[in-house]
Amino acid sequence: MKHLLSTQDLSARSALRLLDTAEEMAAVGEREIKKLPALRGRTVVNLFFEDSTRTRISFEAAAKRLSADVINFAAKGSSVSKGESLKDTAQTLEAMSADAVVIRHPASGAPARLAASGWIDAAVVNAGDGTHEHPTQALLDAFTLRRHWARIAGTPSAGTTLAGMKVLIVGDVLHSRVARSNVWLLTTLGAEVLLAGPPTLLPVGVGSWPCRVFYNLDDALAERPDAVMMLRLQAERMNAAFFPSTREYSRRWGFDDGRLALLDTMGLDDTVIMHPGPMNRGLEISSAAADSPRSTVLAQVRNGVSVRMAALYLLLSGDPQDDDAADGRADQDDPPATTPEGRTP
Amino acid sequence: MTVPASESGIHKRVVLAEADIDRALTRIAHEILEANKGSRDLVLLGIPRRGFPLAQRLAQKIAAVDPTVDPDLITGQLDVTMYRDDLRRHPTRSPLATQLPPSGIDDKVVVLVDDVLYSGRTIRAGLDALADLGRPRAVRLAVLVDRGHRELPIRADHVGKNLPTSSQERVRVHLAEIDLIGGSPVDEVVIEDRA
C-alpha cells in the first residue's frame, strides 16, 4: 500500500489489516507512555485546503504518537491565498523531503492527482476530497462498529468482519464523502448498508450502489438497523434549495427525541447512534440523542487516532522498493533470507 | 538425522526433538527459580510469535515446582515490532498484541523469552519496548536456542541449547501451539541448509 486515497479500491484483506493494526495502536493509547518509535525521523505534512478540527488534530496526534515530525499547512495564511497552484505547493513539500502528505481539498480527486502526478514521492493520504471520499473516517467508523459488534458477541474484535451487521446512513448523502467511503468500506467488510434521505440529497445513480435506499426515515428504522449514522447537513455546500426549511428537515430526517425513544420501544437495545462530527445539534441530531449512551461520537474521535496511526504506520514503514509485495507478505511463514534469527516477525 | 527436502535443494536437520525441547525447558524453569531464589516477583514475557508459547510452557513448569504460582498470572506477551531497527528494510510488519500480566512489570523480575537468539536485535527492541511499559527491577533473557552471530552486546541468562551455525543456515523452531506440519502439531528445532 503506497497511498490511501479511497475505500472503494481497498480490498477486504487490506481493510482488515488496517483495522487489526489499529487495534494494537489503540492499546498503546491506553498506556502511560503513548509513544512508539516506529516513524522516528520521518516527516508528515498535514496539507489542509479546507477547514478541519478533528481530522487535522487526529492526524497530528497519530503522527506524533509514532514519533514522526509533523508540519501543519493550512491554505489560509499561506501562499495558496496568493494563487500558488497545488503543483507548486506539492513541489515545495517535496523539496522539504516530506515522507507523507495528508491532504484535504475541496476538489474531488485532488489527492489522486497528487499521488499519480509524479510531483512528489511521498505517500498520499486522503483526508477528505470534495464530495468524493474520506477513507480514514470510514475506517474509524468501521473500527467503532467492529468493536461494538464484537462486544455484543462477546468476542475479541481483532480479525473479525462486520458480517451480519445492518448500518443505516441518514441525511445529506449527496454532499457527503463520509457516506460514500462508508458505503464502499462497510460493504467490503460484509455489512449491509441502508441509505435514507430526501430525494434531493441523494446522488444521481445511487441505485447502482450496493445498498438499499429509503425515502422515509421511519421506514428505514423499521428495518431494525444495528447502527444509525447521522450525516452532517453541509450548509456550506448548499447552493440550491434542497429542502423547504431546516425545521422540516429536522422533523423528517433528524434523529430527534421521539426517534430515540422509538429505539427503546422497538427493543433495539444494542443499536448505536453515530455522527462523524461536527454536529448540528437540534438539526440532524437532537442533544438527547447525541449525549445518550447509544452515541458513539466520542468513541469515534478516540478511535480516529488509532486508525490514523495504523494508516501512517502501514504506509510509511516497510521497504519502499517492495510496497506491492508488502501487503501481506510479512504475515507469511517464510521470512526474507536476511531476517535476523531466522523466524517470522 | 538428515532428511533431504523433497521438492527443493534445502537440507533439513532436526537438532532438538520434542523430548529434547521439553527437557531443555524443564532445566531452564529450574534455573530461573534458582537464579531468582524462588518464584517471587517473577514475570515471563514471550516475544511473538514463538516466544509466547515457550513462556507459557515455562510458567507451567514453574507452577509444577511451586504450587503457589498461577501460570496465567505470571505470563505475558511483549510485541517488539514497533521498536525494531529494520522496519525500513523489510516488507511492512503488522504489529501483534502486547499483553502484560495483571500485576504489571514495575519492580518485577522480567524474564524475556524467545525461541532463537541470533543478532540480538530483537532483544534490543524488546528492552526498549519494556522501558515504555514500566520499570522492572531486573530483566533476564531465556532462549531455547542460541545460534551465535551476535551483532550487539547482548547475552542470554538461560539457554536451552547452544547451536553453532553458519550464517547461511536457517534455524527454525516449530512449536505444537502454532505449527502444523502435514496437519499435525510438531515440536522440533531444525537447521535448514541451502545446499
Coordinates of C-alpha atoms in Angstrom, one line a residue:
Chain A
M1 CA 0.0 0.0 0.0
K2 CA 1.7 3.2 -1.2
H3 CA -1.2 5.7 -0.8
L4 CA -4.6 5.7 0.9
L5 CA -6.9 7.5 -1.5
S6 CA -10.3 5.8 -1.3
T7 CA -12.0 2.9 0.3
Q8 CA -13.6 1.8 -3.0
D9 CA -10.4 0.2 -4.1
L10 CA -9.4 -1.1 -0.7
S11 CA -9.5 -4.9 -0.5
A12 CA -11.1 -6.7 2.4
R13 CA -7.7 -8.1 3.3
S14 CA -6.1 -4.6 3.4
A15 CA -9.0 -3.1 5.3
L16 CA -8.8 -5.9 7.9
R17 CA -5.1 -5.4 8.2
L18 CA -5.6 -1.7 8.8
L19 CA -8.3 -2.4 11.5
D20 CA -6.2 -5.0 13.2
T21 CA -3.2 -2.8 13.3
A22 CA -5.4 0.0 14.7
E23 CA -6.4 -2.4 17.4
E24 CA -2.8 -2.6 18.6
M25 CA -2.4 1.1 18.3
A26 CA -5.5 1.6 20.5
A27 CA -3.7 -0.5 23.2
V28 CA -0.8 2.0 23.0
G29 CA -3.2 4.9 23.6
E30 CA -4.2 3.3 26.9
R31 CA -0.8 3.1 28.4
E32 CA 1.1 5.7 30.3
I33 CA 3.7 6.3 27.6
K34 CA 1.6 6.8 24.5
K35 CA 4.5 6.9 22.1
L36 CA 6.1 4.4 19.7
P37 CA 9.4 5.0 17.9
A38 CA 8.3 3.4 14.6
L39 CA 8.4 6.6 12.4
R40 CA 11.3 8.4 14.1
G41 CA 12.9 10.8 11.7
R42 CA 10.0 10.7 9.1
T43 CA 8.1 13.9 8.2
V44 CA 4.3 14.0 7.9
V45 CA 2.8 17.1 6.3
N46 CA -0.8 18.0 7.0
L47 CA -1.9 19.9 3.9
F48 CA -5.3 21.3 4.5
F49 CA -7.0 23.4 1.9
E50 CA -10.3 23.2 3.8
D51 CA -11.2 23.8 7.4
S52 CA -11.0 20.9 9.8
T53 CA -10.7 20.5 13.5
R54 CA -10.8 16.8 14.4
T55 CA -9.3 15.3 11.3
R56 CA -6.2 17.5 11.4
I57 CA -5.7 17.2 15.1
S58 CA -6.3 13.5 14.9
F59 CA -3.7 13.0 12.2
E60 CA -1.3 15.3 14.1
A61 CA -1.7 13.2 17.3
A62 CA -1.4 10.0 15.3
A63 CA 1.9 11.1 13.6
K64 CA 3.3 12.4 16.9
R65 CA 2.5 9.1 18.7
L66 CA 4.5 7.3 16.1
S67 CA 7.4 9.8 16.7
A68 CA 7.1 11.4 13.2
D69 CA 7.7 15.1 12.8
V70 CA 4.6 17.0 11.8
I71 CA 4.3 20.1 9.7
N72 CA 0.9 21.7 9.6
F73 CA 0.0 23.6 6.5
A74 CA -3.4 25.4 6.2
A75 CA -4.3 27.1 3.0
K76 CA -5.5 30.2 4.8
G77 CA -2.4 32.3 5.6
S78 CA -0.2 30.5 3.1
S79 CA 0.9 31.3 -0.4
V80 CA -2.1 29.4 -1.7
S81 CA -4.1 32.6 -0.9
K82 CA -1.7 34.4 -3.2
G83 CA -2.6 32.0 -6.0
E84 CA 0.0 29.2 -5.7
S85 CA -1.0 26.0 -7.5
L86 CA -1.3 22.6 -6.0
K87 CA 1.7 21.5 -8.1
D88 CA 3.9 24.3 -6.7
T89 CA 2.8 23.7 -3.2
A90 CA 3.4 19.9 -3.6
Q91 CA 6.9 20.5 -5.0
T92 CA 7.7 22.8 -2.1
L93 CA 6.8 20.0 0.3
E94 CA 8.9 17.6 -1.8
A95 CA 11.9 19.9 -1.5
M96 CA 11.4 19.7 2.2
S97 CA 11.5 15.9 1.9
A98 CA 8.1 15.1 3.3
D99 CA 7.5 11.3 3.7
A100 CA 3.8 11.5 3.8
V101 CA 1.3 14.2 2.8
V102 CA -2.1 14.2 4.4
I103 CA -4.3 16.2 2.1
R104 CA -7.8 17.7 2.5
H105 CA -9.0 19.6 -0.6
P106 CA -12.4 21.0 -1.8
A107 CA -11.9 19.4 -5.2
S108 CA -12.8 15.7 -5.6
G109 CA -9.8 13.9 -6.9
A110 CA -7.1 16.3 -5.7
P111 CA -5.3 13.6 -3.6
A112 CA -5.4 11.1 -6.5
R113 CA -3.9 13.8 -8.7
L114 CA -1.2 14.4 -6.2
A115 CA -0.4 10.7 -5.9
A116 CA -0.4 10.0 -9.6
S117 CA 1.2 13.1 -11.0
G118 CA 4.8 12.3 -10.0
W119 CA 5.1 15.8 -8.4
I120 CA 6.1 14.2 -5.1
D121 CA 7.4 10.8 -3.9
A122 CA 5.6 11.0 -0.6
A123 CA 2.8 8.7 0.4
V124 CA -0.5 10.5 0.0
V125 CA -3.3 10.1 2.5
N126 CA -6.7 11.4 1.5
A127 CA -8.2 13.3 4.5
G128 CA -11.4 14.3 2.5
D129 CA -11.6 15.5 -1.1
G130 CA -14.7 17.4 -2.2
T131 CA -17.7 15.1 -2.3
H132 CA -15.6 12.0 -3.2
E133 CA -14.1 10.2 -0.3
H134 CA -12.9 10.4 3.3
P135 CA -11.3 7.0 3.8
T136 CA -9.9 7.4 7.3
Q137 CA -13.3 8.5 8.6
A138 CA -14.9 5.3 7.2
L139 CA -12.1 3.2 8.7
L140 CA -12.7 4.7 12.1
D141 CA -16.4 4.2 11.7
A142 CA -15.8 0.6 10.8
F143 CA -13.4 0.2 13.7
T144 CA -16.0 1.6 16.1
L145 CA -18.7 -0.6 14.6
R146 CA -16.5 -3.7 14.8
R147 CA -15.7 -3.1 18.4
H148 CA -19.4 -2.7 19.2
W149 CA -20.3 -5.8 17.2
A150 CA -17.6 -7.8 18.9
R151 CA -18.7 -6.6 22.4
I152 CA -22.3 -7.7 21.7
A153 CA -21.0 -11.1 20.6
G154 CA -18.5 -11.3 23.5
T155 CA -15.5 -12.0 21.2
P156 CA -12.3 -10.1 20.6
S157 CA -12.6 -7.8 17.7
A158 CA -9.3 -8.3 16.0
G159 CA -9.6 -10.3 12.8
T160 CA -13.4 -10.1 12.6
T161 CA -15.5 -8.5 9.9
L162 CA -18.9 -6.8 10.1
A163 CA -20.8 -9.7 8.5
G164 CA -24.4 -9.7 9.5
M165 CA -24.5 -6.1 10.6
K166 CA -27.1 -3.6 9.3
V167 CA -26.0 0.0 9.1
L168 CA -28.3 2.9 8.3
I169 CA -26.8 6.1 6.9
V170 CA -29.2 9.1 7.1
G171 CA -29.2 12.6 5.6
D172 CA -27.2 14.6 3.1
V173 CA -25.7 11.7 1.1
L174 CA -25.3 13.9 -1.9
H175 CA -22.5 16.1 -0.5
S176 CA -21.1 13.5 1.9
R177 CA -17.7 12.0 1.3
V178 CA -18.1 10.2 4.6
A179 CA -21.2 8.4 3.3
R180 CA -19.5 7.3 0.1
S181 CA -16.4 6.0 1.8
N182 CA -18.6 4.2 4.3
V183 CA -20.8 2.6 1.7
W184 CA -17.8 1.0 0.0
L185 CA -15.9 0.0 3.1
L186 CA -18.8 -1.3 5.2
T187 CA -20.0 -3.4 2.2
T188 CA -16.5 -4.7 1.6
L189 CA -16.4 -5.8 5.3
G190 CA -19.7 -7.7 5.0
A191 CA -22.2 -5.2 6.5
E192 CA -25.5 -4.4 4.8
V193 CA -25.8 -0.6 4.2
L194 CA -29.1 1.2 4.1
L195 CA -29.4 4.9 2.9
A196 CA -32.2 7.2 3.9
G197 CA -32.6 10.9 2.8
P198 CA -34.7 13.3 0.9
P199 CA -34.5 12.5 -2.9
T200 CA -32.9 15.9 -3.5
L201 CA -30.0 15.0 -1.2
L202 CA -29.3 11.6 -2.8
P203 CA -26.9 11.5 -5.7
V204 CA -27.9 10.6 -9.2
G205 CA -27.1 6.9 -9.8
V206 CA -27.5 5.9 -6.1
G207 CA -29.5 2.9 -7.4
S208 CA -26.3 1.3 -8.7
W209 CA -24.6 1.5 -5.2
P210 CA -24.5 -1.7 -3.2
C211 CA -27.2 -0.6 -0.7
R212 CA -30.9 -0.2 -0.3
V213 CA -32.4 3.4 -0.4
F214 CA -35.3 4.7 1.7
Y215 CA -37.1 8.0 1.3
N216 CA -38.6 7.9 4.7
L217 CA -36.5 7.7 7.9
D218 CA -39.2 5.8 9.9
D219 CA -39.5 3.1 7.2
A220 CA -35.7 2.7 7.4
L221 CA -35.7 2.5 11.2
A222 CA -38.4 -0.3 10.9
E223 CA -35.6 -2.4 9.3
R224 CA -34.1 -2.6 12.8
P225 CA -30.6 -1.3 12.0
D226 CA -27.7 -2.2 14.3
A227 CA -26.2 1.3 13.9
V228 CA -27.7 4.6 12.7
M229 CA -25.1 7.1 11.2
M230 CA -26.4 10.6 11.0
L231 CA -24.7 12.8 8.4
R232 CA -24.0 16.5 8.9
L233 CA -26.1 18.8 6.9
Q234 CA -23.4 20.6 4.9
A235 CA -24.7 24.1 4.9
E236 CA -21.5 25.4 3.2
R237 CA -22.3 23.2 0.1
M238 CA -26.0 24.0 0.0
N239 CA -26.1 26.1 -3.2
A240 CA -29.6 25.3 -4.2
A241 CA -33.0 24.7 -2.5
F242 CA -32.7 21.1 -1.4
F243 CA -35.5 21.2 1.1
P244 CA -38.1 23.8 2.1
S245 CA -36.9 24.6 5.6
T246 CA -34.4 23.4 8.3
R247 CA -37.4 22.8 10.6
E248 CA -39.0 20.5 8.0
Y249 CA -35.7 18.7 7.5
S250 CA -35.2 18.3 11.3
R251 CA -38.8 16.8 11.6
R252 CA -38.5 14.4 8.7
W253 CA -34.8 13.5 8.7
G254 CA -33.4 14.5 12.1
F255 CA -32.7 11.9 14.8
D256 CA -34.9 13.6 17.4
D257 CA -36.0 12.6 20.9
G258 CA -39.1 10.8 19.5
R259 CA -36.9 8.5 17.4
L260 CA -34.6 8.0 20.2
A261 CA -37.5 6.7 22.3
L262 CA -38.7 4.6 19.4
L263 CA -35.4 2.6 19.5
D264 CA -36.3 1.7 23.1
T265 CA -39.9 0.7 22.3
M266 CA -38.7 -1.4 19.4
G267 CA -36.4 -3.2 21.8
L268 CA -33.3 -2.2 19.8
D269 CA -31.1 -2.1 22.9
D270 CA -27.8 -2.6 21.0
T271 CA -28.4 -0.1 18.3
V272 CA -25.8 2.7 18.4
I273 CA -26.0 6.3 17.0
M274 CA -23.0 7.6 15.1
H275 CA -22.1 11.0 13.8
P276 CA -18.9 12.0 12.0
G277 CA -18.9 15.5 13.5
P278 CA -19.1 18.4 13.7
M279 CA -22.8 18.0 14.8
N280 CA -25.6 20.5 14.1
R281 CA -27.4 19.8 17.4
G282 CA -31.1 20.2 17.0
L283 CA -30.9 19.9 13.3
E284 CA -29.9 16.4 12.1
I285 CA -29.4 15.1 15.7
S286 CA -31.0 16.1 19.0
S287 CA -28.9 16.8 22.0
A288 CA -30.5 14.0 23.9
A289 CA -29.5 11.6 21.1
A290 CA -26.0 13.0 20.8
D291 CA -25.4 12.6 24.5
S292 CA -27.2 9.3 25.1
P293 CA -25.4 6.1 26.0
R294 CA -26.1 4.9 22.5
S295 CA -24.0 7.7 21.0
T296 CA -20.5 6.7 19.8
V297 CA -19.5 10.2 18.8
L298 CA -16.6 10.5 21.3
A299 CA -15.5 6.9 20.8
Q300 CA -15.3 7.7 17.1
V301 CA -13.0 10.6 17.8
R302 CA -10.8 8.4 20.1
N303 CA -10.7 5.6 17.5
G304 CA -9.7 8.1 14.8
V305 CA -6.3 8.5 16.3
S306 CA -5.7 4.7 16.4
V307 CA -6.9 4.2 12.8
R308 CA -4.7 7.0 11.5
M309 CA -1.7 5.7 13.4
A310 CA -2.3 2.4 11.7
A311 CA -2.6 4.0 8.3
L312 CA 0.5 6.1 8.7
Y313 CA 2.4 3.1 10.1
L314 CA 1.4 0.8 7.2
L315 CA 2.2 3.4 4.6
L316 CA 5.5 4.6 6.0
S317 CA 7.2 1.6 7.4
G318 CA 8.4 -1.3 5.3
D319 CA 10.8 -1.3 2.3
P320 CA 9.7 1.4 -0.2
Q321 CA 11.0 -0.7 -3.1
D322 CA 8.8 -3.6 -2.1
D323 CA 5.4 -2.0 -1.4
D324 CA 3.4 -4.1 -3.8
A325 CA 4.6 -7.3 -2.3
A326 CA 4.5 -5.9 1.2
D327 CA 0.7 -6.2 1.6
G328 CA 0.5 -9.5 3.4
R329 CA 3.9 -11.0 2.7
A330 CA 5.2 -10.2 6.1
D331 CA 2.4 -12.3 7.5
Q332 CA 3.6 -15.4 5.7
D333 CA 5.6 -18.0 7.4
D334 CA 8.6 -17.5 5.1
P335 CA 10.7 -14.5 6.2
P336 CA 13.2 -12.9 3.8
A337 CA 16.5 -14.6 3.9
T338 CA 18.1 -11.8 5.8
T339 CA 15.7 -11.7 8.7
P340 CA 17.7 -12.0 11.9
E341 CA 17.1 -15.0 14.0
G342 CA 15.5 -16.8 11.1
R343 CA 12.0 -16.6 12.2
T344 CA 8.8 -14.8 11.4
P345 CA 8.3 -11.3 12.6
Chain B
M1 CA 19.3 -37.4 11.2
T2 CA 19.2 -35.8 7.8
V3 CA 16.0 -35.6 5.8
P4 CA 16.5 -34.1 2.3
A5 CA 13.5 -32.0 1.4
S6 CA 11.7 -33.5 -1.5
E7 CA 10.9 -30.5 -3.7
S8 CA 13.9 -28.2 -3.3
G9 CA 17.6 -28.4 -2.6
I10 CA 17.1 -27.4 1.1
H11 CA 18.5 -29.9 3.6
K12 CA 16.7 -30.2 6.9
R13 CA 18.3 -31.5 10.0
V14 CA 16.4 -32.0 13.3
V15 CA 18.6 -30.8 16.2
L16 CA 16.1 -30.9 19.0
A17 CA 13.1 -33.3 19.1
E18 CA 10.0 -33.0 21.2
A19 CA 11.6 -34.7 24.3
D20 CA 14.8 -32.6 24.0
I21 CA 12.8 -29.3 23.9
D22 CA 10.8 -30.5 27.0
R23 CA 14.0 -31.4 28.9
A24 CA 15.6 -28.0 28.0
L25 CA 12.5 -26.1 29.1
T26 CA 12.4 -28.1 32.4
R27 CA 16.0 -27.2 33.1
I28 CA 15.5 -23.5 32.2
A29 CA 12.5 -23.3 34.5
H30 CA 14.6 -24.7 37.4
E31 CA 17.4 -22.3 36.5
I32 CA 15.0 -19.3 36.6
L33 CA 13.8 -20.3 40.0
E34 CA 17.3 -20.9 41.3
A35 CA 18.6 -17.5 39.9
N36 CA 15.6 -15.7 41.4
K37 CA 15.8 -17.7 44.7
G38 CA 12.1 -18.7 44.3
S39 CA 9.2 -17.5 42.3
R40 CA 8.8 -14.1 44.0
D41 CA 8.0 -11.2 41.6
L42 CA 8.6 -13.4 38.5
V43 CA 7.1 -12.3 35.2
L44 CA 7.7 -14.2 32.0
L45 CA 7.2 -12.2 28.8
G46 CA 7.3 -14.1 25.5
I47 CA 8.2 -12.3 22.3
P48 CA 5.8 -13.2 19.5
R49 CA 5.2 -15.4 17.9
R50 CA 7.1 -18.4 19.3
G51 CA 8.4 -16.8 22.5
F52 CA 4.9 -16.7 23.9
P53 CA 4.1 -20.4 23.9
L54 CA 7.6 -21.0 25.3
A55 CA 6.8 -18.5 28.1
Q56 CA 3.6 -20.4 28.8
R57 CA 5.3 -23.7 29.0
L58 CA 8.0 -22.3 31.3
A59 CA 5.3 -20.9 33.6
Q60 CA 3.6 -24.3 33.7
K61 CA 6.8 -25.9 34.7
I62 CA 7.5 -23.3 37.4
A63 CA 4.0 -23.8 38.7
A64 CA 4.6 -27.6 38.8
V65 CA 7.6 -26.9 41.1
D66 CA 6.0 -24.1 43.2
P67 CA 2.2 -24.7 43.6
T68 CA 1.6 -21.2 44.9
V69 CA 2.2 -19.9 41.3
D70 CA -0.7 -19.4 38.9
P71 CA 0.9 -19.8 35.5
D72 CA -1.6 -17.5 33.8
L73 CA -0.9 -14.6 36.2
I74 CA 2.9 -14.5 35.6
T75 CA 2.8 -14.9 31.8
G76 CA 2.5 -12.2 29.1
Q77 CA 3.4 -11.3 25.6
L78 CA 5.7 -8.4 24.5
D79 CA 5.4 -7.3 20.9
V80 CA 8.6 -5.5 19.7
T81 CA 7.6 -4.8 16.1
M82 CA 7.3 -1.0 16.5
Y83 CA 10.7 -0.9 18.2
R84 CA 12.7 -2.8 15.5
D85 CA 15.6 -1.1 13.8
D86 CA 14.9 -2.8 10.5
L87 CA 11.4 -1.6 9.8
R88 CA 12.5 0.1 6.6
R89 CA 14.4 -2.9 5.3
H90 CA 11.6 -5.4 5.2
P91 CA 8.0 -5.6 3.9
T92 CA 5.7 -3.9 6.4
R93 CA 5.2 -5.9 9.5
S94 CA 1.9 -6.0 11.3
P95 CA 2.2 -5.3 15.0
L96 CA 0.9 -8.1 17.3
A97 CA -0.7 -7.7 20.8
T98 CA 1.2 -6.8 23.9
Q99 CA -0.4 -8.3 27.0
L100 CA 1.1 -7.8 30.4
P101 CA 0.0 -9.9 33.5
P102 CA -2.4 -8.0 35.7
S103 CA 0.3 -7.3 38.3
G104 CA 2.2 -5.2 35.6
I105 CA 6.0 -5.2 35.4
D106 CA 7.0 -2.4 37.8
D107 CA 9.6 -3.7 40.3
K108 CA 9.2 -7.3 38.9
V109 CA 11.9 -9.6 37.7
V110 CA 11.0 -9.9 34.0
V111 CA 12.3 -12.8 32.0
L112 CA 12.1 -12.2 28.3
V113 CA 11.5 -15.5 26.5
D114 CA 12.3 -16.0 22.8
D115 CA 12.9 -19.0 20.6
V116 CA 16.2 -18.2 18.8
L117 CA 18.9 -15.7 19.9
Y118 CA 20.8 -14.6 16.8
S119 CA 21.9 -11.0 16.1
G120 CA 20.4 -9.7 19.4
R121 CA 18.5 -7.0 17.6
T122 CA 15.1 -8.4 18.6
I123 CA 16.1 -8.4 22.3
R124 CA 17.4 -4.8 21.9
A125 CA 14.0 -3.8 20.6
G126 CA 12.4 -5.8 23.5
L127 CA 14.4 -3.8 26.1
D128 CA 13.2 -0.5 24.5
A129 CA 9.6 -1.8 24.5
L130 CA 9.9 -2.7 28.1
A131 CA 11.1 0.7 29.1
D132 CA 7.9 2.2 27.7
L133 CA 5.8 -0.1 29.7
G134 CA 7.3 0.2 33.1
R135 CA 10.4 -0.2 35.2
P136 CA 11.2 -3.8 36.1
R137 CA 13.6 -4.5 39.0
A138 CA 15.7 -6.7 36.7
V139 CA 15.4 -8.1 33.2
R140 CA 16.7 -11.5 32.2
L141 CA 16.7 -13.4 29.0
A142 CA 15.8 -17.1 28.3
V143 CA 16.1 -18.6 24.9
L144 CA 15.5 -22.1 23.5
V145 CA 18.4 -21.9 21.1
D146 CA 21.4 -19.6 21.0
R147 CA 22.9 -19.8 17.5
G148 CA 25.7 -17.2 17.9
H149 CA 26.5 -14.4 15.4
R150 CA 25.7 -11.6 17.8
E151 CA 25.7 -8.1 16.5
L152 CA 25.0 -6.3 19.8
P153 CA 26.4 -6.7 23.3
I154 CA 23.6 -9.0 24.5
R155 CA 23.7 -12.4 26.1
A156 CA 21.2 -14.9 27.4
D157 CA 20.9 -15.8 31.0
H158 CA 19.3 -19.2 30.3
V159 CA 19.9 -21.1 27.1
G160 CA 18.2 -24.4 26.1
K161 CA 20.9 -25.3 23.6
N162 CA 23.9 -23.6 22.2
L163 CA 23.9 -24.3 18.5
P164 CA 27.0 -23.3 16.5
T165 CA 25.7 -22.4 13.0
S166 CA 26.9 -20.8 9.8
S167 CA 25.0 -17.7 8.9
Q168 CA 24.0 -19.4 5.6
E169 CA 21.9 -21.8 7.6
R170 CA 18.5 -21.1 9.0
V171 CA 17.3 -22.2 12.4
R172 CA 13.6 -22.9 12.6
V173 CA 11.7 -23.7 15.8
H174 CA 8.3 -25.4 15.4
L175 CA 6.0 -25.5 18.4
A176 CA 2.9 -27.5 18.7
E177 CA 0.8 -24.5 19.7
I178 CA 1.5 -22.7 16.4
D179 CA 3.0 -25.0 13.9
L180 CA 1.1 -27.7 11.9
I181 CA 3.2 -29.8 9.6
G182 CA 1.2 -32.1 7.4
G183 CA -1.8 -31.3 9.5
S184 CA -0.4 -32.4 12.8
P185 CA 1.2 -30.2 15.5
V186 CA 5.0 -30.5 15.7
D187 CA 7.6 -29.8 18.4
E188 CA 11.1 -29.6 16.9
V189 CA 14.1 -27.4 16.2
V190 CA 15.6 -27.9 12.7
I191 CA 18.5 -26.4 10.8
E192 CA 17.9 -25.8 7.1
D193 CA 20.8 -25.6 4.8
R194 CA 20.6 -24.3 1.3
A195 CA 23.0 -26.8 -0.2

